Coordinates of C-alpha atoms in Angstrom, one line a residue:
M1312 CA 14.4 1.3 11.3
A1313 CA 11.1 0.7 13.0
S1314 CA 10.5 -2.5 11.1
D1315 CA 13.9 -3.9 12.3
T1316 CA 13.0 -3.0 15.9
E1317 CA 9.7 -4.9 15.4
K1318 CA 11.5 -7.9 13.9
Q1319 CA 14.0 -8.0 16.7
N1320 CA 11.2 -7.8 19.3
A1321 CA 9.3 -10.6 17.7
A1322 CA 12.5 -12.7 17.5
A1323 CA 13.3 -12.0 21.2
A1324 CA 9.8 -13.2 22.2
A1325 CA 10.3 -16.4 20.2
M1326 CA 13.3 -17.2 22.3
D1327 CA 11.0 -17.9 25.2
F1328 CA 9.9 -21.1 23.3
V1329 CA 13.4 -22.5 23.1
E1330 CA 14.3 -25.2 25.6
E1331 CA 17.4 -27.2 26.4
G1332 CA 17.8 -30.3 24.2
M1333 CA 15.5 -29.2 21.5
T1334 CA 15.9 -29.9 17.8
I1335 CA 15.0 -26.6 16.2
G1336 CA 14.1 -25.7 12.6
L1337 CA 15.6 -22.4 11.5
G1338 CA 13.7 -20.3 9.1
T1339 CA 14.8 -18.1 6.2
G1340 CA 14.5 -14.3 5.8
S1341 CA 15.3 -11.1 7.6
T1342 CA 13.2 -11.7 10.7
A1343 CA 14.4 -15.3 11.1
K1344 CA 17.9 -13.9 10.8
F1345 CA 17.4 -12.0 14.1
F1346 CA 16.2 -15.2 15.8
I1347 CA 19.2 -17.2 14.5
E1348 CA 21.6 -14.5 15.8
M1349 CA 19.9 -14.5 19.2
L1350 CA 19.9 -18.3 19.4
A1351 CA 23.6 -18.3 18.5
D1352 CA 24.3 -16.0 21.5
E1353 CA 22.5 -18.5 23.8
I1354 CA 24.4 -21.4 22.3
A1355 CA 27.7 -19.6 22.9
D1356 CA 26.6 -19.2 26.6
G1357 CA 26.0 -22.9 26.9
L1358 CA 22.6 -23.7 25.6
L1359 CA 22.5 -27.3 24.1
V1360 CA 20.3 -27.6 21.1
R1361 CA 20.7 -28.9 17.6
C1362 CA 19.2 -27.3 14.5
I1363 CA 18.1 -28.0 10.9
E1364 CA 18.1 -25.3 8.3
T1365 CA 15.4 -24.4 5.7
S1366 CA 17.7 -23.0 3.1
V1367 CA 21.3 -22.8 1.9
Q1368 CA 21.3 -19.2 3.0
T1369 CA 20.3 -20.1 6.5
R1370 CA 22.7 -23.0 6.6
D1371 CA 25.6 -20.7 5.8
L1372 CA 24.5 -18.1 8.4
A1373 CA 24.1 -20.8 11.1
R1374 CA 27.5 -22.3 10.4
S1375 CA 29.1 -18.9 10.5
L1376 CA 27.7 -18.3 14.0
G1377 CA 28.7 -21.7 15.3
I1378 CA 25.2 -23.2 15.5
P1379 CA 25.2 -27.0 15.4
L1380 CA 23.4 -28.4 12.4
I1381 CA 22.3 -31.9 11.6
P1382 CA 21.2 -33.4 8.3
F1383 CA 17.5 -33.7 7.9
E1384 CA 17.9 -37.5 7.3
Q1385 CA 19.1 -37.8 10.9
V1386 CA 16.2 -36.0 12.4
D1387 CA 13.5 -38.1 14.1
R1388 CA 11.7 -35.2 15.7
I1389 CA 11.7 -31.4 15.3
H1390 CA 10.4 -29.8 18.5
L1391 CA 10.2 -26.2 17.3
T1392 CA 10.5 -24.3 14.1
V1393 CA 10.8 -20.5 14.1
D1394 CA 10.3 -18.8 10.8
G1395 CA 9.0 -15.6 9.2
A1396 CA 6.1 -14.9 6.8
D1397 CA 5.4 -12.6 3.9
E1398 CA 1.7 -12.2 5.0
I1399 CA -0.3 -13.4 8.0
G1400 CA -4.0 -13.5 7.5
P1401 CA -7.0 -14.5 9.7
G1402 CA -6.7 -17.9 11.3
G1403 CA -3.0 -17.9 11.0
V1404 CA -3.0 -18.5 7.2
L1405 CA 0.4 -17.5 5.8
I1406 CA 1.9 -16.6 2.5
K1407 CA 5.6 -17.6 2.5
G1408 CA 8.2 -18.0 -0.2
G1409 CA 9.5 -14.5 -0.8
G1410 CA 12.9 -15.9 -0.1
A1411 CA 12.4 -18.8 -2.5
A1412 CA 12.7 -21.4 0.3
L1413 CA 9.0 -22.4 0.6
L1414 CA 9.5 -26.1 -0.2
R1415 CA 12.0 -26.8 2.5
E1416 CA 10.2 -24.4 4.9
K1417 CA 6.9 -26.3 4.5
I1418 CA 8.5 -29.7 4.8
I1419 CA 10.2 -28.7 8.1
A1420 CA 7.1 -26.8 9.4
N1421 CA 4.9 -29.8 8.7
A1422 CA 7.4 -32.1 10.5
S1423 CA 7.6 -29.9 13.6
D1424 CA 5.7 -30.2 16.9
H1425 CA 5.3 -26.4 17.1
M1426 CA 5.8 -23.8 14.5
V1427 CA 6.3 -20.2 15.7
V1428 CA 5.9 -17.4 13.1
I1429 CA 7.7 -14.1 13.8
A1430 CA 7.0 -10.9 11.9
D1431 CA 6.8 -7.2 12.0
S1432 CA 3.4 -5.5 12.2
S1433 CA 3.3 -4.8 8.4
K1434 CA 2.9 -8.6 7.7
E1435 CA -0.4 -8.9 9.6
V1436 CA -3.3 -8.3 7.1
P1437 CA -7.1 -8.6 7.0
H1438 CA -7.0 -10.8 4.0
I1439 CA -4.2 -12.4 2.1
G1440 CA -3.1 -12.0 -1.5
A1441 CA -1.6 -8.6 -1.8
F1442 CA 1.8 -10.2 -1.6
P1443 CA 2.4 -12.3 -4.7
L1444 CA 1.8 -16.0 -3.9
P1445 CA 5.0 -18.0 -4.8
V1446 CA 4.4 -21.3 -6.5
E1447 CA 7.4 -23.6 -7.0
V1448 CA 7.3 -25.6 -10.2
T1449 CA 9.6 -28.1 -12.0
P1450 CA 11.7 -26.7 -14.9
F1451 CA 10.2 -29.2 -17.3
G1452 CA 7.1 -27.7 -18.9
Y1453 CA 7.0 -24.7 -16.7
T1454 CA 5.3 -22.5 -19.3
I1455 CA 2.4 -24.9 -19.6
T1456 CA 2.4 -25.3 -15.8
A1457 CA 2.1 -21.5 -15.5
K1458 CA -1.0 -21.5 -17.6
K1459 CA -2.5 -24.3 -15.6
V1460 CA -1.7 -22.4 -12.4
H1461 CA -3.5 -19.4 -13.8
D1462 CA -6.5 -21.5 -14.5
A1463 CA -6.4 -23.1 -11.0
L1464 CA -6.3 -19.6 -9.4
V1465 CA -9.3 -18.4 -11.4
A1466 CA -11.2 -21.6 -10.7
S1467 CA -10.6 -21.1 -7.0
G1468 CA -12.1 -17.6 -7.0
V1469 CA -9.1 -15.3 -7.6
E1470 CA -10.0 -12.5 -10.0
R1471 CA -7.7 -11.7 -12.8
P1472 CA -4.5 -13.2 -11.5
R1473 CA -1.2 -12.3 -13.1
I1474 CA 1.8 -14.6 -13.1
E1475 CA 5.5 -13.8 -13.4
L1476 CA 8.5 -16.1 -13.5
R1477 CA 10.9 -15.0 -10.8
K1478 CA 14.3 -13.9 -12.0
A1479 CA 17.5 -14.5 -10.1
P1480 CA 18.5 -11.3 -8.2
G1481 CA 20.4 -9.0 -10.5
S1482 CA 20.1 -11.3 -13.5
V1483 CA 18.0 -12.0 -16.5
D1484 CA 18.1 -15.7 -15.8
L1485 CA 15.3 -17.5 -14.1
L1486 CA 15.8 -18.1 -10.3
V1487 CA 16.6 -21.7 -9.4
T1488 CA 15.6 -22.7 -5.9
D1489 CA 17.7 -24.9 -3.6
G1490 CA 15.6 -27.8 -4.9
G1491 CA 16.5 -27.0 -8.5
N1492 CA 13.0 -25.6 -9.4
H1493 CA 11.6 -22.3 -10.6
I1494 CA 9.2 -19.9 -8.9
L1495 CA 6.0 -18.5 -10.3
D1496 CA 5.0 -15.3 -8.5
C1497 CA 1.2 -15.1 -8.7
H1498 CA -0.2 -11.6 -8.3
C1499 CA -3.7 -12.3 -6.9
G1500 CA -4.7 -9.1 -5.2
R1501 CA -6.9 -11.1 -2.9
I1502 CA -7.3 -14.8 -2.2
P1503 CA -10.9 -15.2 -1.1
D1504 CA -10.7 -18.9 -0.1
P1505 CA -7.1 -19.9 0.7
A1506 CA -8.0 -23.5 1.4
K1507 CA -9.7 -23.9 -1.9
T1508 CA -6.8 -22.2 -3.7
A1509 CA -4.3 -24.4 -2.0
A1510 CA -6.2 -27.5 -3.0
F1511 CA -6.5 -26.4 -6.6
L1512 CA -2.8 -25.5 -6.9
S1513 CA -1.7 -28.8 -5.3
G1514 CA -3.7 -30.6 -8.1
V1515 CA -1.7 -29.1 -10.9
P1516 CA 1.0 -31.5 -12.4
G1517 CA 4.3 -29.7 -12.3
V1518 CA 3.6 -27.8 -9.1
V1519 CA 6.1 -28.9 -6.5
E1520 CA 4.7 -26.7 -3.7
H1521 CA 2.9 -23.5 -3.1
G1522 CA 3.4 -20.7 -0.5
L1523 CA 0.0 -21.0 1.2
F1524 CA 0.7 -22.3 4.7
I1525 CA -2.6 -23.4 6.3
G1526 CA -2.9 -25.0 9.7
L1527 CA 0.8 -25.0 10.3
A1528 CA 1.4 -22.0 12.5
R1529 CA 0.5 -22.7 16.2
T1530 CA 1.9 -19.4 17.4
V1531 CA 2.2 -16.1 15.7
I1532 CA 4.3 -13.3 17.2
I1533 CA 3.9 -9.8 15.9
G1534 CA 6.6 -7.4 17.0
D1535 CA 6.0 -3.7 17.6
E1536 CA 8.2 -0.9 18.8
N1537 CA 7.7 -1.7 22.4
G1538 CA 7.6 -5.4 22.4
A1539 CA 5.5 -8.1 20.8
H1540 CA 2.0 -9.6 21.0
I1541 CA 1.4 -13.4 20.8
I1542 CA -1.5 -15.1 19.0
E1543 CA -2.1 -18.8 19.6
Y1544 CA -4.0 -21.1 17.3

């Protein structure tokens, strides 16, 4: 598939940022998976790095490929994190969390010296919001929290948002994240002021984290069928 080729090309370009001795944050999702597999090949050939995962899914993949993982509590510095995104807007503003790992992804991205985002060309958009914005909330009082999230979105300029509780794949039960929380998928259509929306959402009690990543991506790599182009921020 063309999108797989683009993802692979973006992942390959991200390998140029990997250096011996680094501690590397490993992202979650289909594009990050290509990077993890490529990194595993280099480790098998003698590359010395250590890694920290952003999800149980990524942990299991990394272990299966022989990638050395260390507990987050033992990390004093993360040199590089490579992760995907669900949308990439102007200024490197991201929507993440389609894989329900946004909390750990943001903690690790924020702790990293350098975050590289890899994606296929469909993820680059002129304005963000078409992809539903994930908001992670505590199970306690989540129905009231959902109403408050709706109000916060409207107050920040989002017109007629619609909120759905994410279900576990193939189940009628609510999805439970690696952190034991639920996900609200906020259908916004367009988010006119991402920074304002981020601030309003962060002020809602019960919101653990939201999927707006602002000012975290230093490098964005967009793959195409022939290679990739790199955007620096």
